[in-house]
CSV table of C-alpha atoms and ligand atoms in Angstrom, one decimal:
chain,number,residue,atom,x,y,z
A,60,UNK,CA,-0.1,-0.1,0.1
A,61,UNK,CA,1.0,3.6,-1.0
A,62,UNK,CA,2.3,6.0,1.4
A,63,UNK,CA,1.6,9.6,1.6
A,64,UNK,CA,1.3,12.8,4.0
A,65,UNK,CA,-1.9,14.3,3.6
A,66,UNK,CA,-2.0,18.4,4.0
A,67,UNK,CA,-5.1,20.4,5.0
A,68,UNK,CA,-4.8,24.0,4.3
A,69,UNK,CA,-7.1,25.8,6.8
A,70,UNK,CA,-7.5,29.4,5.1
A,71,UNK,CA,-8.3,31.3,8.3
A,72,UNK,CA,-6.8,34.1,10.1
A,73,UNK,CA,-7.5,36.7,12.5
A,74,UNK,CA,-6.4,39.0,9.7
A,75,UNK,CA,-3.9,39.3,7.3
A,76,UNK,CA,-0.2,40.0,8.4
A,77,UNK,CA,1.9,42.5,6.3
A,78,UNK,CA,4.1,40.0,4.7
A,79,UNK,CA,2.0,37.1,3.9
A,80,UNK,CA,1.2,35.7,0.7
A,81,UNK,CA,0.0,32.5,1.8
A,82,UNK,CA,-4.0,31.4,1.2
A,83,UNK,CA,-5.6,33.0,4.2
A,84,UNK,CA,-8.5,35.0,4.7
A,85,UNK,CA,-10.1,37.0,7.9
A,86,UNK,CA,-11.8,34.7,10.1
A,87,UNK,CA,-15.8,34.8,9.1
A,88,UNK,CA,-18.3,32.5,10.7
A,89,UNK,CA,-20.3,32.1,7.3
A,90,UNK,CA,-17.2,31.7,5.4
A,91,UNK,CA,-15.7,28.8,7.4
A,92,UNK,CA,-19.3,27.0,7.7
A,93,UNK,CA,-19.0,27.1,4.0
A,94,UNK,CA,-15.4,25.7,3.7
A,95,UNK,CA,-16.1,23.1,6.2
A,96,UNK,CA,-18.8,21.7,4.1
A,97,UNK,CA,-16.5,22.1,0.9
A,98,UNK,CA,-13.6,20.4,2.6
A,99,UNK,CA,-16.2,17.6,3.3
A,100,UNK,CA,-16.9,17.2,-0.3
A,101,UNK,CA,-13.4,17.4,-1.2
A,102,UNK,CA,-12.9,14.2,1.0
A,103,UNK,CA,-15.6,12.5,-0.3
A,104,UNK,CA,-14.5,13.0,-4.0
A,105,UNK,CA,-10.8,11.5,-2.4
A,106,UNK,CA,-12.5,8.8,-0.6
A,107,UNK,CA,-11.2,5.8,-3.1
A,108,UNK,CA,-7.7,7.1,-2.4
A,109,UNK,CA,-7.9,8.0,1.3
A,110,UNK,CA,-9.0,4.8,1.8
A,111,UNK,CA,-6.4,2.8,-0.4
A,112,UNK,CA,-3.5,4.5,1.1
A,113,UNK,CA,-1.2,4.7,4.1
A,114,UNK,CA,-1.5,8.3,5.6
A,115,UNK,CA,1.7,8.6,7.6
A,116,UNK,CA,1.4,12.0,8.7
A,117,UNK,CA,-1.3,14.7,8.7
A,118,UNK,CA,-0.5,18.4,8.7
A,119,UNK,CA,-3.2,21.1,9.5
A,120,UNK,CA,-1.7,24.2,8.0
A,121,UNK,CA,-2.8,27.4,7.2
A,122,UNK,CA,-4.1,30.4,7.8
A,123,UNK,CA,-4.2,29.6,11.1
A,124,UNK,CA,-6.0,26.8,11.7
A,125,UNK,CA,-6.4,27.4,16.2
A,126,UNK,CA,-8.1,30.7,15.0
A,127,UNK,CA,-11.3,28.4,14.6
A,128,UNK,CA,-13.7,28.6,17.1
A,129,UNK,CA,-14.4,25.9,19.3
A,130,UNK,CA,-17.7,24.6,17.5
A,131,UNK,CA,-15.5,24.8,14.2
A,132,UNK,CA,-12.8,22.8,15.2
A,133,UNK,CA,-15.1,20.4,16.5
A,134,UNK,CA,-16.5,20.0,13.2
A,135,UNK,CA,-13.4,19.9,11.4
A,136,UNK,CA,-12.3,17.4,13.6
A,137,UNK,CA,-15.4,15.2,13.3
A,138,UNK,CA,-14.7,15.2,9.4
A,139,UNK,CA,-11.5,13.7,9.9
A,140,UNK,CA,-12.8,10.9,12.4
A,141,UNK,CA,-15.3,10.1,9.5
A,142,UNK,CA,-12.8,10.0,6.5
A,143,UNK,CA,-9.4,9.6,7.4
A,144,UNK,CA,-7.8,6.6,8.3
A,145,UNK,CA,-5.2,7.4,11.1
A,146,UNK,CA,-4.0,3.9,12.0
A,147,UNK,CA,-0.7,4.5,10.1
A,148,UNK,CA,-0.5,8.1,11.2
A,149,UNK,CA,2.8,8.6,13.0
A,150,UNK,CA,2.8,12.5,13.1
A,151,UNK,CA,-0.2,14.7,13.1
A,152,UNK,CA,0.8,18.5,13.4
A,153,UNK,CA,-1.6,21.5,13.6
A,154,UNK,CA,-0.2,25.0,13.2
A,155,UNK,CA,-1.4,27.3,16.0
A,156,UNK,CA,-0.7,31.2,16.7
A,157,UNK,CA,-0.5,32.5,19.9
A,158,UNK,CA,-3.3,34.0,21.6
A,159,UNK,CA,-5.8,31.8,19.5
A,160,UNK,CA,-5.4,29.1,21.7
A,161,UNK,CA,-7.6,27.9,24.7
A,162,UNK,CA,-7.8,24.9,26.8
A,163,UNK,CA,-10.8,23.3,25.3
A,164,UNK,CA,-9.1,23.7,21.5
A,165,UNK,CA,-6.2,22.3,23.2
A,166,UNK,CA,-7.9,19.2,24.7
A,167,UNK,CA,-9.7,18.9,21.4
A,168,UNK,CA,-6.7,18.7,19.8
A,169,UNK,CA,-5.4,16.1,21.6
A,170,UNK,CA,-8.8,13.9,21.4
A,171,UNK,CA,-8.6,13.6,17.6
A,172,UNK,CA,-5.2,12.7,17.6
A,173,UNK,CA,-2.8,15.8,17.2
A,174,UNK,CA,0.4,14.9,18.5
A,175,UNK,CA,2.6,18.0,17.3
A,176,UNK,CA,1.8,21.4,17.8
A,177,UNK,CA,3.8,24.2,15.3
A,178,UNK,CA,3.6,27.9,17.1
A,179,UNK,CA,3.9,30.8,15.1
A,180,UNK,CA,5.9,32.8,17.0
A,181,UNK,CA,8.0,34.7,14.6
A,182,UNK,CA,9.9,37.2,17.1
A,183,UNK,CA,10.1,37.9,20.8
A,184,UNK,CA,9.7,42.2,20.3
A,185,UNK,CA,6.4,43.1,20.3
A,186,UNK,CA,8.1,46.2,18.2
A,187,UNK,CA,8.6,43.6,15.4
A,188,UNK,CA,5.6,41.8,16.2
A,189,UNK,CA,3.2,45.0,15.4
A,190,UNK,CA,5.3,46.0,12.1
A,191,UNK,CA,4.7,42.1,10.6
A,192,UNK,CA,1.0,43.3,11.2
A,193,UNK,CA,0.9,40.0,13.9
A,194,UNK,CA,-2.0,39.9,15.9
A,195,UNK,CA,-0.4,38.8,19.2
A,196,UNK,CA,2.2,40.4,21.6
A,197,UNK,CA,5.2,39.1,23.5
A,198,UNK,CA,3.5,37.9,26.7
A,199,UNK,CA,0.9,35.9,24.5
A,200,UNK,CA,4.0,33.5,23.2
A,201,UNK,CA,4.8,32.7,27.1
A,202,UNK,CA,0.9,32.0,27.6
A,203,UNK,CA,0.4,30.1,24.5
A,204,UNK,CA,3.5,28.0,24.8
A,205,UNK,CA,2.9,27.0,29.0
A,206,UNK,CA,-0.9,26.3,27.7
A,207,UNK,CA,0.3,23.8,25.2
A,208,UNK,CA,2.6,22.2,27.7
A,209,UNK,CA,0.0,21.8,30.4
A,210,UNK,CA,-2.2,20.0,27.9
A,211,UNK,CA,0.5,17.6,27.7
A,212,UNK,CA,1.7,18.3,24.1
A,213,UNK,CA,5.4,16.7,24.1
A,214,UNK,CA,6.1,17.8,20.6
A,215,UNK,CA,6.0,21.7,19.7
A,216,UNK,CA,7.6,23.6,16.7
A,217,UNK,CA,8.8,26.9,16.5
A,218,UNK,CA,8.5,29.0,13.6
A,219,UNK,CA,10.5,32.1,13.6
A,220,UNK,CA,11.5,35.1,11.1
A,221,UNK,CA,14.6,37.2,10.4
A,222,UNK,CA,15.9,39.7,8.4
A,223,UNK,CA,13.1,41.9,9.5
A,224,UNK,CA,12.8,45.5,8.9
A,225,UNK,CA,14.9,47.3,11.4
A,226,UNK,CA,16.1,44.0,13.2
A,227,UNK,CA,19.2,44.3,14.7
A,228,UNK,CA,21.6,41.4,14.9
A,229,UNK,CA,21.4,41.7,18.6
A,230,UNK,CA,17.5,41.6,18.8
A,231,UNK,CA,17.8,38.2,16.3
A,232,UNK,CA,20.0,37.1,19.3
A,233,UNK,CA,17.9,37.9,22.0
A,234,UNK,CA,14.8,36.0,19.8
A,235,UNK,CA,17.0,32.9,19.5
A,236,UNK,CA,18.2,32.5,22.9
A,237,UNK,CA,14.9,33.4,24.4
A,238,UNK,CA,13.3,30.5,22.4
A,239,UNK,CA,15.9,28.0,23.2
A,240,UNK,CA,15.2,28.5,26.7
A,241,UNK,CA,11.6,27.5,26.3
A,242,UNK,CA,13.2,24.0,24.9
A,243,UNK,CA,10.7,23.2,22.2
A,244,UNK,CA,11.5,20.0,19.8
A,245,UNK,CA,11.8,22.0,17.1
A,246,UNK,CA,12.7,25.0,15.6
A,247,UNK,CA,12.2,26.4,12.1
A,248,UNK,CA,13.0,29.8,10.8
A,249,UNK,CA,12.4,31.6,7.8
A,250,UNK,CA,14.4,35.1,6.2
A,251,UNK,CA,11.5,37.6,5.3
A,252,UNK,CA,11.1,37.9,1.9
A,253,UNK,CA,9.1,40.6,0.3
A,254,UNK,CA,6.6,38.5,-2.0
A,255,UNK,CA,4.4,40.4,-4.7
A,256,UNK,CA,1.4,41.5,-3.9
A,257,UNK,CA,2.1,41.8,-0.2
A,258,UNK,CA,1.2,44.7,1.8
A,259,UNK,CA,5.1,45.1,2.6
A,260,UNK,CA,6.1,44.3,-1.3
A,261,UNK,CA,4.4,47.6,-2.0
A,262,UNK,CA,5.4,49.7,0.9
A,263,UNK,CA,9.0,48.4,0.3
A,264,UNK,CA,8.5,49.7,-3.5
A,265,UNK,CA,7.0,53.1,-2.1
A,266,UNK,CA,10.3,53.4,0.1
A,267,UNK,CA,7.9,53.3,3.3
A,268,UNK,CA,10.5,50.3,4.6
A,269,UNK,CA,14.6,49.5,4.0
A,270,UNK,CA,15.3,47.0,1.5
A,271,UNK,CA,16.7,44.0,2.7
A,272,UNK,CA,20.1,44.0,3.6
A,273,UNK,CA,21.8,40.9,2.2
A,274,UNK,CA,24.8,40.9,4.6
A,275,UNK,CA,22.7,41.1,7.6
A,276,UNK,CA,20.5,38.5,6.7
A,277,UNK,CA,23.3,36.4,6.0
A,278,UNK,CA,24.8,37.1,9.4
A,279,UNK,CA,21.6,36.0,11.1
A,280,UNK,CA,21.3,33.1,9.5
A,281,UNK,CA,25.1,32.6,10.2
A,282,UNK,CA,24.1,33.5,13.8
A,283,UNK,CA,21.6,30.6,14.1
A,284,UNK,CA,23.8,28.2,12.3
A,285,UNK,CA,26.3,29.0,15.5
A,286,UNK,CA,24.1,29.3,18.3
A,287,UNK,CA,21.1,26.5,17.9
A,288,UNK,CA,23.6,23.0,17.8
A,289,UNK,CA,24.9,24.2,21.3
A,290,UNK,CA,21.5,23.7,22.5
A,291,UNK,CA,21.3,20.6,20.8
A,292,UNK,CA,19.2,21.6,17.8
A,293,UNK,CA,21.1,20.0,14.8
A,294,UNK,CA,20.1,21.4,11.7
A,295,UNK,CA,18.8,19.0,9.4
A,296,UNK,CA,17.4,21.1,6.3
A,297,UNK,CA,18.0,24.3,5.4
A,298,UNK,CA,15.4,26.0,7.7
A,299,UNK,CA,15.1,23.5,10.4
A,300,UNK,CA,16.8,22.2,13.5
A,301,UNK,CA,15.7,19.6,16.0
A,302,UNK,CA,17.9,16.7,17.9
A,303,UNK,CA,18.0,13.5,16.1
A,304,UNK,CA,14.8,11.9,16.2
A,305,UNK,CA,12.4,14.7,16.3
A,306,UNK,CA,12.6,16.1,12.6
A,307,UNK,CA,9.4,17.2,11.1
A,308,UNK,CA,8.2,13.9,9.4
A,309,UNK,CA,5.8,15.4,7.2
A,310,UNK,CA,8.2,17.9,6.1
A,311,UNK,CA,10.1,15.0,5.1
A,312,UNK,CA,8.0,13.6,3.1
A,313,UNK,CA,8.1,17.0,0.7
A,314,UNK,CA,12.4,16.6,0.7
A,315,UNK,CA,12.2,13.2,-0.1
A,316,UNK,CA,9.7,14.3,-3.1
A,317,UNK,CA,7.4,11.6,-1.9
A,318,UNK,CA,3.7,11.8,-2.5
A,319,UNK,CA,1.4,14.0,-0.6
A,320,UNK,CA,-2.1,15.2,-0.8
A,321,UNK,CA,-3.2,18.4,-0.3
A,322,UNK,CA,-6.6,19.5,0.6
A,323,UNK,CA,-8.5,22.5,1.2
A,324,UNK,CA,-8.1,26.3,-1.1
A,325,UNK,CA,-4.8,26.7,-2.4
A,326,UNK,CA,-3.6,23.2,-1.4
A,327,UNK,CA,-0.7,21.4,-3.6
A,328,UNK,CA,-0.3,17.5,-4.2
A,329,UNK,CA,2.2,15.5,-5.9
A,330,UNK,CA,2.2,12.1,-7.1
A,331,UNK,CA,6.1,12.6,-7.7
A,332,UNK,CA,5.1,12.7,-11.4
A,333,UNK,CA,2.3,14.8,-11.5
A,334,UNK,CA,1.9,18.1,-9.3
A,335,UNK,CA,-1.7,19.8,-9.0
A,336,UNK,CA,-3.2,22.4,-7.1
A,337,UNK,CA,-6.4,23.7,-6.0
A,338,UNK,CA,-8.0,26.9,-6.7
A,339,UNK,CA,-6.8,29.3,-3.8
A,340,UNK,CA,-9.8,31.5,-4.1
A,341,UNK,CA,-12.3,30.5,-1.8
A,342,UNK,CA,-15.3,31.1,-4.0
A,343,UNK,CA,-13.6,29.1,-7.0
A,344,UNK,CA,-13.1,26.2,-4.7
A,345,UNK,CA,-16.8,26.0,-3.3
A,346,UNK,CA,-18.2,26.4,-6.9
A,347,UNK,CA,-15.9,23.4,-8.3
A,348,UNK,CA,-17.3,21.1,-5.2
A,349,UNK,CA,-20.6,22.1,-5.3
A,350,UNK,CA,-20.9,21.3,-9.0
A,351,UNK,CA,-19.2,17.6,-7.6
A,352,UNK,CA,-15.7,18.7,-9.0
A,353,UNK,CA,-12.4,18.1,-7.5
A,354,UNK,CA,-11.5,21.9,-7.3
A,355,UNK,CA,-8.1,21.2,-9.1
A,356,UNK,CA,-7.1,24.6,-11.2
A,357,UNK,CA,-3.1,23.7,-12.4
A,358,UNK,CA,-2.5,19.8,-13.0
A,359,UNK,CA,1.1,19.3,-14.6
A,360,UNK,CA,2.8,16.1,-15.7
A,361,UNK,CA,6.3,16.2,-14.9
A,362,UNK,CA,8.9,15.5,-17.4
A,363,UNK,CA,11.9,13.1,-16.0
A,364,UNK,CA,14.3,15.9,-16.2
A,365,UNK,CA,12.1,17.9,-14.1
A,366,UNK,CA,11.2,15.1,-11.8
A,367,UNK,CA,15.2,14.9,-11.5
A,368,UNK,CA,15.8,18.4,-10.9
A,369,UNK,CA,13.0,18.7,-8.3
A,370,UNK,CA,14.2,15.5,-6.9
A,371,UNK,CA,17.9,17.2,-6.4
A,372,UNK,CA,16.5,20.5,-4.9
A,373,UNK,CA,14.3,19.3,-2.4
A,374,UNK,CA,16.8,16.5,-1.3
A,375,UNK,CA,20.0,19.1,-1.5
A,376,UNK,CA,17.8,20.9,1.2
A,377,UNK,CA,18.5,18.2,3.8
A,378,UNK,CA,22.0,18.8,5.2
A,379,UNK,CA,22.3,14.9,4.6
A,380,UNK,CA,21.8,15.7,1.1
A,381,UNK,CA,20.6,13.3,-1.4
A,382,UNK,CA,21.6,9.5,-1.3
A,383,UNK,CA,23.4,8.7,-4.9
A,384,UNK,CA,21.9,5.1,-4.9
A,385,UNK,CA,18.2,6.0,-3.9
A,386,UNK,CA,18.5,8.5,-7.2
A,387,UNK,CA,19.9,5.8,-9.4
A,388,UNK,CA,16.9,3.7,-8.6
A,389,UNK,CA,14.8,6.3,-9.2
A,390,UNK,CA,16.1,7.6,-12.0
A,391,UNK,CA,18.5,5.0,-14.0
A,392,UNK,CA,21.3,6.7,-13.7
A,393,UNK,CA,24.0,8.2,-11.5
A,394,UNK,CA,23.3,11.9,-10.9
A,395,UNK,CA,27.4,12.6,-10.9
A,396,UNK,CA,27.2,11.5,-15.0
A,397,UNK,CA,23.7,13.2,-15.7
A,398,UNK,CA,24.9,16.6,-14.1
A,399,UNK,CA,28.8,16.3,-14.3
A,400,UNK,CA,29.2,19.8,-16.0
A,401,UNK,CA,27.2,21.4,-13.1
A,402,UNK,CA,28.7,19.5,-10.6
A,403,UNK,CA,32.2,19.9,-11.4
A,404,UNK,CA,31.4,23.6,-11.4
A,405,UNK,CA,29.4,23.7,-7.9
A,406,UNK,CA,32.5,21.6,-6.4
A,407,UNK,CA,35.3,24.3,-7.7
A,408,UNK,CA,32.9,26.8,-6.1
A,409,UNK,CA,33.2,25.0,-2.8
A,410,UNK,CA,29.2,24.6,-2.8
A,411,UNK,CA,28.6,21.1,-3.2
A,412,UNK,CA,30.2,18.1,-1.4
A,413,UNK,CA,30.3,14.3,-3.4
A,414,UNK,CA,30.8,11.1,-1.7
A,415,UNK,CA,30.5,7.6,-3.1
A,416,UNK,CA,27.2,7.5,-1.4
A,417,UNK,CA,25.8,11.0,-1.2
A,418,UNK,CA,25.8,14.8,-2.6
A,419,UNK,CA,25.0,17.6,-0.2
A,420,UNK,CA,25.8,21.2,0.4
A,421,UNK,CA,28.8,22.6,2.0
A,422,UNK,CA,28.8,25.1,4.6
A,423,UNK,CA,29.4,27.9,1.8
A,424,UNK,CA,26.5,26.0,-0.4
A,425,UNK,CA,23.9,26.1,2.4
A,426,UNK,CA,24.1,30.0,2.7
A,427,UNK,CA,23.9,30.1,-1.1
A,428,UNK,CA,21.4,27.2,-1.7
A,429,UNK,CA,19.4,28.8,-4.5
A,430,UNK,CA,22.3,29.7,-6.7
A,431,UNK,CA,23.2,25.7,-6.5
A,432,UNK,CA,19.6,25.0,-7.1
A,433,UNK,CA,19.4,27.1,-10.1
A,434,UNK,CA,22.1,24.7,-11.9
A,435,UNK,CA,19.8,21.8,-11.7
A,436,UNK,CA,16.8,23.2,-13.4
A,437,UNK,CA,16.1,22.2,-17.2
A,438,UNK,CA,17.3,25.2,-19.1
B,204,SF4,S1,-0.8,34.3,10.4
B,204,SF4,FE1,0.7,33.1,8.7
B,204,SF4,S2,-1.1,32.5,7.3
B,204,SF4,FE2,-2.2,34.2,9.0
B,204,SF4,S3,-1.8,36.0,7.4
B,204,SF4,FE3,-0.3,35.9,9.4
B,204,SF4,S4,1.8,35.0,8.1
B,204,SF4,FE4,-0.2,34.7,6.6
């Protein structure tokens, strides 16, 4: 039986953060009800697949799933109970934001099988949180974290962001050490990107925000690489740190380029050979489902070249890199022969390390990963 990761997108937030380009809408009771009805139809349309695969991980992401009311969460969890077999599920994560959880919600999460909580902290300074348009304050970070622990969750990830406007290296250090003191099981960190269409993108274009200082951005990343291992957080992926055995299994599905199914507005899916995406507009998503159709708006059959490139790019995100044997088995050829020229160039630049078993980024390659990835994309 095939193994897949299941992602469910819950596209509601208290309000939109200024830098956000995810599919998310302000929480509104009628819209949530319509979404939940749509999601049930989508689950029914995937009934055959969902009952003939092993679901090894489930990830409830968003949006902010925890901003649903207890009654709305009860409906969502009842859907999971009715439609998703969880006997093979090793990890079930739910994304939460500080200030949007309660004891009742956490208990309901436990009851449905959530065993990993991902908390979107981002920064430990009220000034930065406000500038990002986040709805929480520092005090709520600590309150929510404590509530999660009290509810008995033993696997918690904290999401952080760096290279924020006006953020100093010292402030970033304070955030990192403050989070390390909390001792979550996993830490993820991302540098701020001014994505097109976001409020931040317009503000930067209008010079209301300073451009990203690339040197400082690199220095902040380097600081995380230096500090986190001191507290036992092993970097196992470009943005992910955890002691051995506490890696995010769901995200490993993506990095190993294994199949996953995404449900909900804007969710993406991949079988490895074909990938598809749902409509990001709630109206379009619901209209398709009301008409009895899957809400898929993009579908792409991947050429072998693209499958290979994606497997390499995703695999190189991992610190251990890509196994040459598994690559050979999947693509009937050795990575070092197929990409001889690019590999020689990247090795010469000190960005790539090649051993008889694996290909991985060097310490320098980690800092310039995007440059490495470009080399593998079909021309
Ligand atoms: S909480 Fe997350 S998904 Fe929601 S608006 Fe902010 S960044 Fe976007």
